[in-house]
């Protein structure tokens, strides 16, 4: 009996009589995944709100009498008059290496049926971009494996390069090729035990895409063995506008974790046109005033605060980087529309894909004249700088001369030679999709083209000649290619060796 008394006394002594203050409101109106809540006095911007039953919302509009919140996930269970509580937390997503190889939704929950994610930490979805003092200039290359890009429009780690073009001109393919190329480099470095090489992890964010398209992308990545180095974030066309609006920010947070921990990551936003449309939808339902093309006034700020989070950090802050490849879809090649001009002005260059080139069979359909990289050759290895310097100029001149030569028949020998060389360079830059080329092979091929070794090959045979030369160099002259990969520059000795190898190959090629 005394034991029981002691227990009761102890329980009474341990009772806390403090008052817990909670901020509670009620749903006044719900529709289209947007709830108007009254009585929520202390809500913060971008705060997570708890609707009960595991439903979360995000406070976006703070007005005098009510709070406008968007609901994440399934909003069908939310009813009028329902209680809503503030959580005091900002929206966060799981980050870390445990996500590699997985397909997740906007909130970082797995949707690939491979069980739960071994979550390491979580990161806020919205975060201020790293400041000027923390950054350093871009100098390390991102090898896309696409010869036209690596030679003429090089991308560096920490850069933001826009991929822009009409629908089905191969925009996504460029992103996927880059992921595959870097996965192969990562794998090769791991196999060789190369401690110097910094692996590049990739994040693919599919916004408003058809689920069949995203499934195809995942298939390609799995077949190429690139999934172990990749995170796929999905907010498909069937997801709510809210999820589509938040997906790029969630993917960006996952990439920032790599950057903050001294690693390199690459993020592909596919695509930001659909992202802007989703944001417009959310804004209009929240009764925010619409501006040009019915987009809200802060749609520029939406994309600038997303893309500004890509950076190359300096040694003091871990030396990590986040490279962004946003994709924009244009209508009938109109680059001067609202969203395309916005994103062009935020990024450090653009790769412009032309429908006409695509249908002429020039694939990847990169328009050399309209594409630029504002980081330039700072992000190229020396060997590539040595061979690629003139090529962009040669190609641009060829396009101009070819248009001019349609009208006149009698051309002088020099012009004729330029046109013939140009035709061969165009052939060299054609490349099948999901088939990235190593940078040393690219340098060797471009050296061959530039020094006139392809000039006596018929234009329709160029591709065959190039493929056989690549094979010859990688199998019979592997020592030379290894030297080129190691030295990253064409010294006089290496050039002589390369010349001997190409001459030898040309004697056997018929």
CSV table of C-alpha atoms in Angstrom, one decimal:
chain,number,residue,atom,x,y,z
A,1,UNK,CA,0.0,0.0,0.0
A,2,UNK,CA,2.8,2.4,0.9
A,3,UNK,CA,4.5,1.7,-2.4
A,4,UNK,CA,1.4,2.8,-4.3
A,5,UNK,CA,1.1,5.9,-2.2
A,6,UNK,CA,4.8,6.8,-2.9
A,7,UNK,CA,4.1,6.3,-6.6
A,8,UNK,CA,1.1,8.5,-6.6
A,9,UNK,CA,2.9,11.2,-4.6
A,10,UNK,CA,5.8,11.1,-7.0
A,11,UNK,CA,3.4,11.5,-10.0
A,12,UNK,CA,1.7,14.5,-8.3
A,13,UNK,CA,5.1,16.1,-7.6
A,14,UNK,CA,6.1,15.6,-11.2
A,15,UNK,CA,3.0,17.3,-12.7
A,16,UNK,CA,3.9,20.3,-14.8
A,17,UNK,CA,1.4,23.2,-14.5
A,18,UNK,CA,3.0,25.3,-17.2
A,19,UNK,CA,0.8,26.5,-20.1
A,20,UNK,CA,1.7,25.5,-23.7
A,21,UNK,CA,0.8,28.2,-26.2
A,22,UNK,CA,-0.3,27.0,-29.6
A,23,UNK,CA,-1.3,29.0,-32.6
A,24,UNK,CA,-4.5,27.5,-34.1
A,25,UNK,CA,-6.7,28.7,-36.9
A,26,UNK,CA,-9.5,27.3,-39.0
A,27,UNK,CA,-9.9,26.7,-42.7
A,28,UNK,CA,-12.4,29.2,-44.1
A,29,UNK,CA,-12.3,28.2,-47.7
A,30,UNK,CA,-10.6,25.4,-49.7
A,31,UNK,CA,-10.2,24.9,-53.5
A,32,UNK,CA,-7.5,24.0,-56.1
A,33,UNK,CA,-5.1,22.9,-53.4
A,34,UNK,CA,-5.2,26.4,-51.8
A,35,UNK,CA,-6.7,27.0,-48.3
A,36,UNK,CA,-7.7,30.4,-46.8
A,37,UNK,CA,-7.2,30.2,-43.1
A,38,UNK,CA,-8.4,32.6,-40.5
A,39,UNK,CA,-7.2,33.1,-36.9
A,40,UNK,CA,-3.6,32.1,-37.6
A,41,UNK,CA,-2.0,35.2,-36.1
A,42,UNK,CA,1.7,34.2,-35.8
A,43,UNK,CA,2.3,32.4,-39.1
A,44,UNK,CA,5.6,33.1,-40.9
A,45,UNK,CA,6.2,33.2,-44.6
A,46,UNK,CA,7.0,29.8,-46.0
A,47,UNK,CA,6.2,28.1,-42.6
A,48,UNK,CA,4.8,24.6,-42.6
A,49,UNK,CA,1.3,24.3,-41.3
A,50,UNK,CA,-0.2,21.2,-39.9
A,51,UNK,CA,-3.7,20.3,-41.2
A,52,UNK,CA,-3.9,17.1,-39.2
A,53,UNK,CA,-4.1,13.5,-40.8
A,54,UNK,CA,-0.5,14.0,-42.0
A,55,UNK,CA,-1.5,16.8,-44.4
A,56,UNK,CA,1.0,19.7,-44.6
A,57,UNK,CA,0.5,23.2,-46.0
A,58,UNK,CA,2.8,26.1,-46.7
A,59,UNK,CA,2.0,29.6,-45.8
A,60,UNK,CA,2.4,31.9,-48.8
A,61,UNK,CA,0.1,34.8,-48.4
A,62,UNK,CA,0.0,36.7,-45.1
A,63,UNK,CA,-2.9,39.1,-45.1
A,64,UNK,CA,-4.7,41.2,-42.4
A,65,UNK,CA,-7.6,38.8,-41.8
A,66,UNK,CA,-6.4,35.5,-43.3
A,67,UNK,CA,-3.5,33.4,-44.3
A,68,UNK,CA,-3.4,31.9,-47.8
A,69,UNK,CA,-1.7,28.5,-47.8
A,70,UNK,CA,-0.9,25.9,-50.4
A,71,UNK,CA,-1.5,22.3,-49.5
A,72,UNK,CA,1.2,19.7,-50.3
A,73,UNK,CA,0.2,16.2,-51.2
A,74,UNK,CA,-3.5,15.1,-51.2
A,75,UNK,CA,-5.8,18.0,-50.4
A,76,UNK,CA,-9.1,16.1,-50.8
A,77,UNK,CA,-9.3,15.3,-47.1
A,78,UNK,CA,-9.1,19.0,-46.0
A,79,UNK,CA,-12.5,20.4,-45.0
A,80,UNK,CA,-13.9,23.8,-44.2
A,81,UNK,CA,-13.8,24.7,-40.5
A,82,UNK,CA,-11.0,22.2,-39.9
A,83,UNK,CA,-8.3,23.2,-37.4
A,84,UNK,CA,-4.8,24.2,-38.6
A,85,UNK,CA,-1.7,24.7,-36.4
A,86,UNK,CA,1.6,26.4,-37.1
A,87,UNK,CA,4.7,24.2,-36.7
A,88,UNK,CA,7.4,26.9,-36.4
A,89,UNK,CA,9.4,25.0,-39.1
A,90,UNK,CA,10.3,25.9,-42.6
A,91,UNK,CA,9.7,23.4,-45.3
A,92,UNK,CA,12.5,20.8,-45.4
A,93,UNK,CA,13.5,17.9,-47.6
A,94,UNK,CA,15.8,14.9,-46.9
A,95,UNK,CA,19.3,15.3,-48.4
A,96,UNK,CA,22.4,13.2,-48.5
A,97,UNK,CA,24.1,10.3,-50.3
A,98,UNK,CA,21.2,8.0,-49.3
A,99,UNK,CA,19.1,9.6,-52.1
A,100,UNK,CA,21.5,8.5,-54.9
A,101,UNK,CA,20.0,6.0,-57.2
A,102,UNK,CA,16.4,6.8,-56.0
A,103,UNK,CA,13.3,8.4,-57.5
A,104,UNK,CA,11.6,10.8,-55.1
A,105,UNK,CA,8.7,13.2,-55.1
A,106,UNK,CA,8.8,16.9,-54.1
A,107,UNK,CA,8.9,16.2,-50.4
A,108,UNK,CA,11.7,13.6,-50.8
A,109,UNK,CA,9.5,10.6,-50.3
A,110,UNK,CA,10.5,7.6,-52.5
A,111,UNK,CA,8.2,6.7,-55.4
A,112,UNK,CA,10.2,3.9,-56.9
A,113,UNK,CA,9.0,1.1,-54.5
A,114,UNK,CA,12.5,0.4,-53.3
A,115,UNK,CA,11.7,0.9,-49.6
A,116,UNK,CA,12.4,3.8,-47.3
A,117,UNK,CA,15.4,6.2,-47.8
A,118,UNK,CA,18.3,6.1,-45.3
A,119,UNK,CA,17.8,9.7,-44.5
A,120,UNK,CA,20.9,11.5,-43.2
A,121,UNK,CA,19.8,15.1,-42.6
A,122,UNK,CA,17.2,17.5,-44.0
A,123,UNK,CA,17.7,20.9,-45.7
A,124,UNK,CA,15.4,23.9,-46.1
A,125,UNK,CA,13.7,24.0,-49.5
A,126,UNK,CA,14.2,27.8,-49.7
A,127,UNK,CA,17.6,29.1,-48.8
A,128,UNK,CA,19.6,32.3,-49.5
A,129,UNK,CA,22.2,31.7,-52.2
A,130,UNK,CA,25.9,31.8,-51.3
A,131,UNK,CA,27.2,35.4,-51.2
A,132,UNK,CA,30.0,36.9,-53.3
A,133,UNK,CA,32.7,36.4,-50.7
A,134,UNK,CA,32.1,32.6,-50.6
A,135,UNK,CA,32.4,32.1,-54.4
A,136,UNK,CA,35.3,31.7,-56.7
A,137,UNK,CA,35.5,31.8,-60.5
A,138,UNK,CA,34.6,28.7,-62.6
A,139,UNK,CA,37.6,26.8,-63.8
A,140,UNK,CA,36.9,23.1,-63.7
A,141,UNK,CA,35.2,21.5,-66.7
A,142,UNK,CA,31.9,19.6,-66.7
A,143,UNK,CA,32.5,17.0,-69.5
A,144,UNK,CA,29.2,16.6,-71.2
A,145,UNK,CA,30.6,14.0,-73.7
A,146,UNK,CA,28.9,16.0,-76.5
A,147,UNK,CA,31.6,17.2,-78.8
A,148,UNK,CA,29.8,20.3,-80.1
A,149,UNK,CA,29.4,21.5,-76.5
A,150,UNK,CA,32.7,20.5,-75.0
A,151,UNK,CA,34.6,22.1,-77.9
A,152,UNK,CA,32.6,25.3,-78.6
A,153,UNK,CA,30.3,26.1,-75.6
A,154,UNK,CA,32.2,24.6,-72.7
A,155,UNK,CA,30.4,24.3,-69.3
A,156,UNK,CA,32.3,24.6,-66.0
A,157,UNK,CA,31.5,23.3,-62.6
A,158,UNK,CA,29.4,26.0,-60.8
A,159,UNK,CA,28.1,27.5,-64.1
A,160,UNK,CA,24.4,27.9,-65.1
A,161,UNK,CA,24.0,27.1,-68.7
A,162,UNK,CA,20.5,27.3,-70.2
A,163,UNK,CA,19.3,24.7,-72.8
A,164,UNK,CA,16.7,26.4,-74.9
A,165,UNK,CA,14.7,25.3,-78.0
A,166,UNK,CA,11.3,24.3,-79.3
A,167,UNK,CA,9.6,21.1,-78.2
A,168,UNK,CA,11.3,17.8,-79.2
A,169,UNK,CA,14.6,19.3,-80.4
A,170,UNK,CA,16.6,17.2,-78.0
A,171,UNK,CA,16.8,19.4,-74.9
A,172,UNK,CA,16.4,16.6,-72.4
A,173,UNK,CA,18.8,14.4,-74.3
A,174,UNK,CA,21.6,16.9,-73.7
A,175,UNK,CA,21.0,16.8,-70.0
A,176,UNK,CA,20.8,13.0,-69.9
A,177,UNK,CA,24.0,12.7,-72.0
A,178,UNK,CA,25.8,14.9,-69.5
A,179,UNK,CA,24.6,12.7,-66.6
A,180,UNK,CA,25.7,9.5,-68.4
A,181,UNK,CA,29.1,11.0,-69.4
A,182,UNK,CA,29.9,12.0,-65.8
A,183,UNK,CA,28.6,8.7,-64.4
A,184,UNK,CA,31.1,7.0,-66.7
A,185,UNK,CA,33.9,9.3,-65.6
A,186,UNK,CA,33.0,8.7,-61.9
A,187,UNK,CA,33.0,4.9,-62.5
A,188,UNK,CA,36.3,4.9,-64.4
A,189,UNK,CA,38.0,7.0,-61.6
A,190,UNK,CA,36.7,4.7,-58.9
A,191,UNK,CA,37.9,1.6,-60.8
A,192,UNK,CA,41.4,3.2,-61.3
A,193,UNK,CA,41.5,4.3,-57.7
A,194,UNK,CA,42.0,7.9,-58.8
A,195,UNK,CA,42.0,10.1,-55.7
A,196,UNK,CA,42.5,13.3,-57.6
A,197,UNK,CA,39.3,13.1,-59.6
A,198,UNK,CA,36.2,14.7,-58.0
A,199,UNK,CA,33.1,12.8,-58.8
A,200,UNK,CA,30.1,14.8,-60.1
A,201,UNK,CA,26.7,13.7,-58.7
A,202,UNK,CA,23.6,14.5,-60.8
A,203,UNK,CA,20.0,15.5,-59.9
A,204,UNK,CA,17.3,15.4,-62.6
A,205,UNK,CA,14.2,17.4,-61.7
A,206,UNK,CA,11.2,16.5,-64.0
A,207,UNK,CA,8.6,19.3,-63.7
A,208,UNK,CA,5.2,18.8,-65.4
A,209,UNK,CA,6.5,16.0,-67.6
A,210,UNK,CA,4.4,13.1,-68.7
A,211,UNK,CA,5.1,10.1,-66.5
A,212,UNK,CA,5.9,8.0,-69.5
A,213,UNK,CA,8.7,10.5,-70.4
A,214,UNK,CA,10.1,10.4,-66.9
A,215,UNK,CA,10.0,6.6,-66.9
A,216,UNK,CA,11.9,6.6,-70.2
A,217,UNK,CA,14.6,8.9,-68.7
A,218,UNK,CA,15.0,6.6,-65.7
A,219,UNK,CA,15.2,3.5,-68.0
A,220,UNK,CA,18.0,5.2,-70.1
A,221,UNK,CA,19.9,6.1,-66.9
A,222,UNK,CA,19.6,2.6,-65.5
A,223,UNK,CA,20.7,1.0,-68.8
A,224,UNK,CA,23.7,3.3,-68.9
A,225,UNK,CA,24.6,2.5,-65.3
A,226,UNK,CA,24.2,6.1,-64.3
A,227,UNK,CA,21.5,5.7,-61.6
A,228,UNK,CA,23.9,5.1,-58.7
A,229,UNK,CA,25.2,8.7,-59.1
A,230,UNK,CA,21.8,10.3,-59.8
A,231,UNK,CA,18.8,11.5,-57.9
A,232,UNK,CA,15.5,11.8,-59.8
A,233,UNK,CA,13.0,14.3,-58.4
A,234,UNK,CA,9.5,13.9,-60.0
A,235,UNK,CA,6.6,16.3,-60.1
A,236,UNK,CA,4.8,15.0,-63.1
A,237,UNK,CA,1.9,16.6,-65.1
A,238,UNK,CA,-0.6,14.7,-62.9
A,239,UNK,CA,0.8,16.2,-59.7
A,240,UNK,CA,-0.7,19.4,-58.2
A,241,UNK,CA,0.6,22.8,-59.3
A,242,UNK,CA,2.0,23.2,-55.8
A,243,UNK,CA,4.2,20.2,-56.1
A,244,UNK,CA,5.4,21.3,-59.5
A,245,UNK,CA,6.2,24.7,-58.2
A,246,UNK,CA,8.3,23.3,-55.3
A,247,UNK,CA,10.1,20.5,-57.0
A,248,UNK,CA,13.0,22.5,-58.5
A,249,UNK,CA,13.6,24.1,-55.1
A,250,UNK,CA,13.6,20.6,-53.4
A,251,UNK,CA,16.0,19.3,-56.0
A,252,UNK,CA,18.2,22.3,-55.5
A,253,UNK,CA,18.4,21.7,-51.7
A,254,UNK,CA,19.6,18.2,-52.4
A,255,UNK,CA,22.3,19.6,-54.7
A,256,UNK,CA,23.3,22.2,-52.2
A,257,UNK,CA,24.0,19.5,-49.6
A,258,UNK,CA,26.7,18.1,-52.0
A,259,UNK,CA,28.1,21.6,-52.6
A,260,UNK,CA,28.2,22.5,-48.9
A,261,UNK,CA,30.0,19.3,-48.1
A,262,UNK,CA,32.9,20.0,-50.6
A,263,UNK,CA,31.5,17.8,-53.4
A,264,UNK,CA,30.4,18.7,-57.0
A,265,UNK,CA,26.8,18.3,-58.1
A,266,UNK,CA,24.9,18.9,-61.4
A,267,UNK,CA,21.2,19.7,-61.5
A,268,UNK,CA,18.9,19.6,-64.5
A,269,UNK,CA,15.6,21.5,-64.3
A,270,UNK,CA,13.3,20.0,-67.0
A,271,UNK,CA,11.8,22.4,-67.6
A,272,UNK,CA,11.3,25.9,-66.1
A,273,UNK,CA,8.6,26.9,-68.6
A,274,UNK,CA,6.3,24.4,-67.0
A,275,UNK,CA,7.6,25.5,-63.6
A,276,UNK,CA,6.6,29.1,-64.3
A,277,UNK,CA,3.1,27.9,-65.5
A,278,UNK,CA,2.6,26.0,-62.2
A,279,UNK,CA,3.7,29.1,-60.2
A,280,UNK,CA,1.3,31.2,-62.3
A,281,UNK,CA,-1.5,28.8,-61.4
A,282,UNK,CA,-0.7,28.9,-57.7
A,283,UNK,CA,-0.5,32.7,-57.7
A,284,UNK,CA,-3.8,33.2,-59.6
A,285,UNK,CA,-5.6,30.9,-57.1
A,286,UNK,CA,-4.1,32.9,-54.3
A,287,UNK,CA,-5.6,36.0,-55.9
A,288,UNK,CA,-2.2,37.6,-56.5
A,289,UNK,CA,-2.4,40.2,-59.3
A,290,UNK,CA,-1.2,39.0,-62.6
A,291,UNK,CA,1.3,40.9,-64.8
A,292,UNK,CA,2.7,40.3,-68.3
A,293,UNK,CA,1.3,37.2,-70.1
A,294,UNK,CA,-0.7,36.6,-66.9
A,295,UNK,CA,2.4,35.6,-65.0
A,296,UNK,CA,2.7,37.1,-61.5
A,297,UNK,CA,5.1,40.0,-61.1
A,298,UNK,CA,7.7,38.0,-59.1
A,299,UNK,CA,8.2,35.2,-61.7
A,300,UNK,CA,11.6,36.6,-62.5
A,301,UNK,CA,12.5,36.5,-58.8
A,302,UNK,CA,11.2,32.9,-58.6
A,303,UNK,CA,13.8,31.7,-61.2
A,304,UNK,CA,16.6,34.0,-60.1
A,305,UNK,CA,16.6,32.9,-56.5
A,306,UNK,CA,16.5,29.3,-57.7
A,307,UNK,CA,19.4,29.5,-60.2
A,308,UNK,CA,21.5,31.9,-58.1
A,309,UNK,CA,22.0,29.0,-55.7
A,310,UNK,CA,24.3,27.3,-58.2
A,311,UNK,CA,27.9,28.4,-57.4
A,312,UNK,CA,31.5,27.4,-57.1
A,313,UNK,CA,32.5,27.9,-53.5
A,314,UNK,CA,36.1,28.8,-52.6
A,315,UNK,CA,38.5,26.7,-50.6
A,316,UNK,CA,37.6,28.3,-47.3
A,317,UNK,CA,34.0,27.2,-47.7
A,318,UNK,CA,34.8,23.6,-48.8
A,319,UNK,CA,35.5,24.1,-52.5
A,320,UNK,CA,32.2,22.4,-53.6
A,321,UNK,CA,30.1,23.4,-56.6
A,322,UNK,CA,26.6,23.1,-58.0
A,323,UNK,CA,26.1,23.4,-61.7
A,324,UNK,CA,22.7,24.1,-63.1
A,325,UNK,CA,21.3,23.2,-66.6
A,326,UNK,CA,17.9,24.8,-66.7
A,327,UNK,CA,15.7,23.9,-69.7
A,328,UNK,CA,13.3,26.3,-71.4
A,329,UNK,CA,10.9,25.4,-74.1
A,330,UNK,CA,10.2,28.1,-76.7
A,331,UNK,CA,7.2,28.5,-79.0
A,332,UNK,CA,8.2,28.6,-82.7
A,333,UNK,CA,11.8,29.6,-81.8
A,334,UNK,CA,10.6,32.8,-80.1
A,335,UNK,CA,13.5,33.5,-77.7
A,336,UNK,CA,12.2,37.0,-77.0
A,337,UNK,CA,9.1,35.8,-75.1
A,338,UNK,CA,8.8,36.6,-71.3
A,339,UNK,CA,10.1,33.5,-69.6
A,340,UNK,CA,12.9,32.8,-72.1
A,341,UNK,CA,14.3,36.3,-71.8
A,342,UNK,CA,14.1,36.2,-68.1
A,343,UNK,CA,16.1,33.0,-67.8
A,344,UNK,CA,18.6,34.0,-70.5
A,345,UNK,CA,19.4,37.0,-68.4
A,346,UNK,CA,19.9,35.0,-65.2
A,347,UNK,CA,22.1,32.3,-66.7
A,348,UNK,CA,25.8,32.3,-67.8
A,349,UNK,CA,25.1,31.4,-71.4
A,350,UNK,CA,22.7,29.3,-73.5
A,351,UNK,CA,22.8,26.3,-75.8
A,352,UNK,CA,20.2,27.1,-78.5
A,353,UNK,CA,18.7,24.1,-80.3
A,354,UNK,CA,17.1,24.7,-83.7
A,355,UNK,CA,14.2,22.8,-85.2
A,356,UNK,CA,15.5,23.3,-88.8
A,357,UNK,CA,18.9,21.8,-87.9
A,358,UNK,CA,17.2,18.9,-86.1
A,359,UNK,CA,15.1,18.0,-89.2
A,360,UNK,CA,18.2,18.4,-91.5
A,361,UNK,CA,19.7,15.5,-89.5
A,362,UNK,CA,22.2,17.7,-87.6
A,363,UNK,CA,21.9,16.2,-84.1
A,364,UNK,CA,22.5,17.5,-81.5
A,365,UNK,CA,20.8,20.4,-83.3
A,366,UNK,CA,23.0,23.1,-81.7
A,367,UNK,CA,23.0,26.5,-83.4
A,368,UNK,CA,26.6,27.5,-83.1
A,369,UNK,CA,25.9,31.2,-83.9
A,370,UNK,CA,23.3,31.7,-81.2
A,371,UNK,CA,24.8,29.6,-78.5
A,372,UNK,CA,27.3,31.1,-76.1
A,373,UNK,CA,29.1,30.2,-72.9
A,374,UNK,CA,30.0,33.2,-70.8
A,375,UNK,CA,32.5,31.2,-68.9
A,376,UNK,CA,34.3,30.3,-72.1
A,377,UNK,CA,37.5,28.5,-72.4
A,378,UNK,CA,38.3,28.9,-68.6
A,379,UNK,CA,36.5,25.6,-68.2
A,380,UNK,CA,38.3,23.6,-70.8
A,381,UNK,CA,41.4,21.4,-70.6
A,382,UNK,CA,44.4,22.8,-72.5
A,383,UNK,CA,44.3,20.2,-75.2
A,384,UNK,CA,40.7,21.2,-76.0
A,385,UNK,CA,41.6,24.9,-76.1
A,386,UNK,CA,44.4,24.1,-78.5
A,387,UNK,CA,42.1,22.4,-81.0
A,388,UNK,CA,38.8,24.1,-80.5
A,389,UNK,CA,39.9,27.7,-80.9
A,390,UNK,CA,39.3,28.1,-84.6
A,391,UNK,CA,36.5,25.6,-85.0
A,392,UNK,CA,33.6,27.7,-83.8
A,393,UNK,CA,34.7,30.5,-86.2
A,394,UNK,CA,35.1,28.0,-89.1
A,395,UNK,CA,31.6,26.7,-88.5
A,396,UNK,CA,30.0,30.1,-88.3
A,397,UNK,CA,31.8,31.2,-91.5
A,398,UNK,CA,30.7,28.0,-93.2
A,399,UNK,CA,27.0,28.5,-92.3
A,400,UNK,CA,27.3,32.1,-93.7
A,401,UNK,CA,29.1,31.0,-96.9
A,402,UNK,CA,26.8,28.0,-97.5
A,403,UNK,CA,23.8,30.4,-97.4
A,404,UNK,CA,25.6,32.7,-99.8
A,405,UNK,CA,26.8,29.9,-102.1
A,406,UNK,CA,23.3,28.8,-102.8
A,407,UNK,CA,22.9,31.8,-105.2
A,408,UNK,CA,26.2,31.8,-107.0
A,409,UNK,CA,27.8,28.8,-108.8
A,410,UNK,CA,31.3,30.1,-109.6
A,411,UNK,CA,33.2,30.3,-106.3
A,412,UNK,CA,36.9,30.9,-105.9
A,413,UNK,CA,39.1,28.0,-104.7
A,414,UNK,CA,39.5,29.4,-101.2
A,415,UNK,CA,35.8,29.8,-100.6
A,416,UNK,CA,35.2,26.3,-102.0
A,417,UNK,CA,37.8,24.8,-99.7
A,418,UNK,CA,36.2,26.6,-96.7
A,419,UNK,CA,32.7,25.2,-97.6
A,420,UNK,CA,34.1,21.7,-98.1
A,421,UNK,CA,36.0,21.8,-94.7
A,422,UNK,CA,32.8,23.2,-93.1
A,423,UNK,CA,30.7,20.3,-94.4
A,424,UNK,CA,33.1,17.9,-92.8
A,425,UNK,CA,33.2,19.7,-89.5
A,426,UNK,CA,29.3,19.6,-89.4
A,427,UNK,CA,29.5,15.8,-89.9
A,428,UNK,CA,32.2,15.4,-87.2
A,429,UNK,CA,29.9,17.1,-84.7
A,430,UNK,CA,26.9,14.8,-85.4
A,431,UNK,CA,26.5,12.4,-82.6
A,432,UNK,CA,24.0,9.7,-81.6
A,433,UNK,CA,22.1,10.3,-78.4
A,434,UNK,CA,23.1,8.6,-75.1
A,435,UNK,CA,26.6,8.1,-76.5
A,436,UNK,CA,29.0,10.5,-74.8
A,437,UNK,CA,32.6,10.7,-76.1
A,438,UNK,CA,35.6,11.0,-73.8
A,439,UNK,CA,37.4,14.3,-73.9
A,440,UNK,CA,40.8,12.9,-75.1
A,441,UNK,CA,39.0,11.2,-78.0
A,442,UNK,CA,37.2,14.5,-78.8
A,443,UNK,CA,40.5,16.4,-78.8
A,444,UNK,CA,42.2,13.8,-81.1
A,445,UNK,CA,39.2,13.8,-83.6
A,446,UNK,CA,39.1,17.6,-83.7
A,447,UNK,CA,42.9,17.8,-84.2
A,448,UNK,CA,42.5,15.4,-87.1
A,449,UNK,CA,39.7,17.4,-88.7
A,450,UNK,CA,41.5,20.7,-88.2
A,451,UNK,CA,44.7,19.5,-89.8
A,452,UNK,CA,43.0,18.4,-93.0
A,453,UNK,CA,43.1,14.6,-92.6
A,454,UNK,CA,39.4,14.3,-93.3
A,455,UNK,CA,39.5,16.6,-96.4
A,456,UNK,CA,40.0,13.8,-98.9
A,457,UNK,CA,37.3,11.6,-97.3
A,458,UNK,CA,33.8,11.9,-99.0
A,459,UNK,CA,31.3,13.8,-96.8
A,460,UNK,CA,29.0,10.8,-96.4
A,461,UNK,CA,31.9,8.7,-95.3
A,462,UNK,CA,33.1,11.1,-92.6
A,463,UNK,CA,31.1,9.5,-89.7
A,464,UNK,CA,32.3,6.0,-90.6
A,465,UNK,CA,35.9,7.3,-90.8
A,466,UNK,CA,35.6,9.1,-87.5
A,467,UNK,CA,34.2,6.1,-85.7
A,468,UNK,CA,36.9,3.8,-87.1
A,469,UNK,CA,39.6,6.3,-86.1
A,470,UNK,CA,38.2,6.6,-82.6
A,471,UNK,CA,38.2,2.8,-82.3
A,472,UNK,CA,41.7,2.6,-83.7
A,473,UNK,CA,43.0,5.2,-81.2
A,474,UNK,CA,41.3,3.7,-78.2
A,475,UNK,CA,42.3,0.0,-78.9
A,476,UNK,CA,45.7,0.1,-80.8
A,477,UNK,CA,47.0,3.4,-79.5
A,478,UNK,CA,45.6,3.3,-75.9
A,479,UNK,CA,49.0,4.3,-74.5
A,480,UNK,CA,48.8,7.6,-76.5
A,481,UNK,CA,45.2,8.2,-75.4
A,482,UNK,CA,46.2,7.5,-71.8
A,483,UNK,CA,49.1,10.0,-72.1
A,484,UNK,CA,46.7,12.6,-73.6
A,485,UNK,CA,44.2,12.1,-70.7
A,486,UNK,CA,47.0,12.4,-68.1
A,487,UNK,CA,48.8,15.5,-69.6
A,488,UNK,CA,45.6,17.2,-70.7
A,489,UNK,CA,47.6,19.2,-73.3
A,490,UNK,CA,49.0,18.6,-76.8
A,491,UNK,CA,52.8,18.9,-76.4
A,492,UNK,CA,55.1,18.8,-79.4
A,493,UNK,CA,55.9,15.2,-78.6
A,494,UNK,CA,52.3,14.2,-78.3
A,495,UNK,CA,51.3,16.0,-81.5
A,496,UNK,CA,54.0,14.1,-83.4
A,497,UNK,CA,52.8,10.8,-81.9
A,498,UNK,CA,49.2,11.7,-82.8
A,499,UNK,CA,50.2,12.7,-86.3
A,500,UNK,CA,52.0,9.4,-86.8
A,501,UNK,CA,49.0,7.5,-85.5
A,502,UNK,CA,46.5,9.3,-87.8
A,503,UNK,CA,48.8,9.0,-90.8
A,504,UNK,CA,49.1,5.2,-90.2
A,505,UNK,CA,45.4,4.9,-89.8
A,506,UNK,CA,44.7,6.8,-93.0
A,507,UNK,CA,46.9,4.3,-94.9
A,508,UNK,CA,44.7,1.4,-93.8
A,509,UNK,CA,41.4,3.2,-94.1
A,510,UNK,CA,39.5,2.6,-97.4
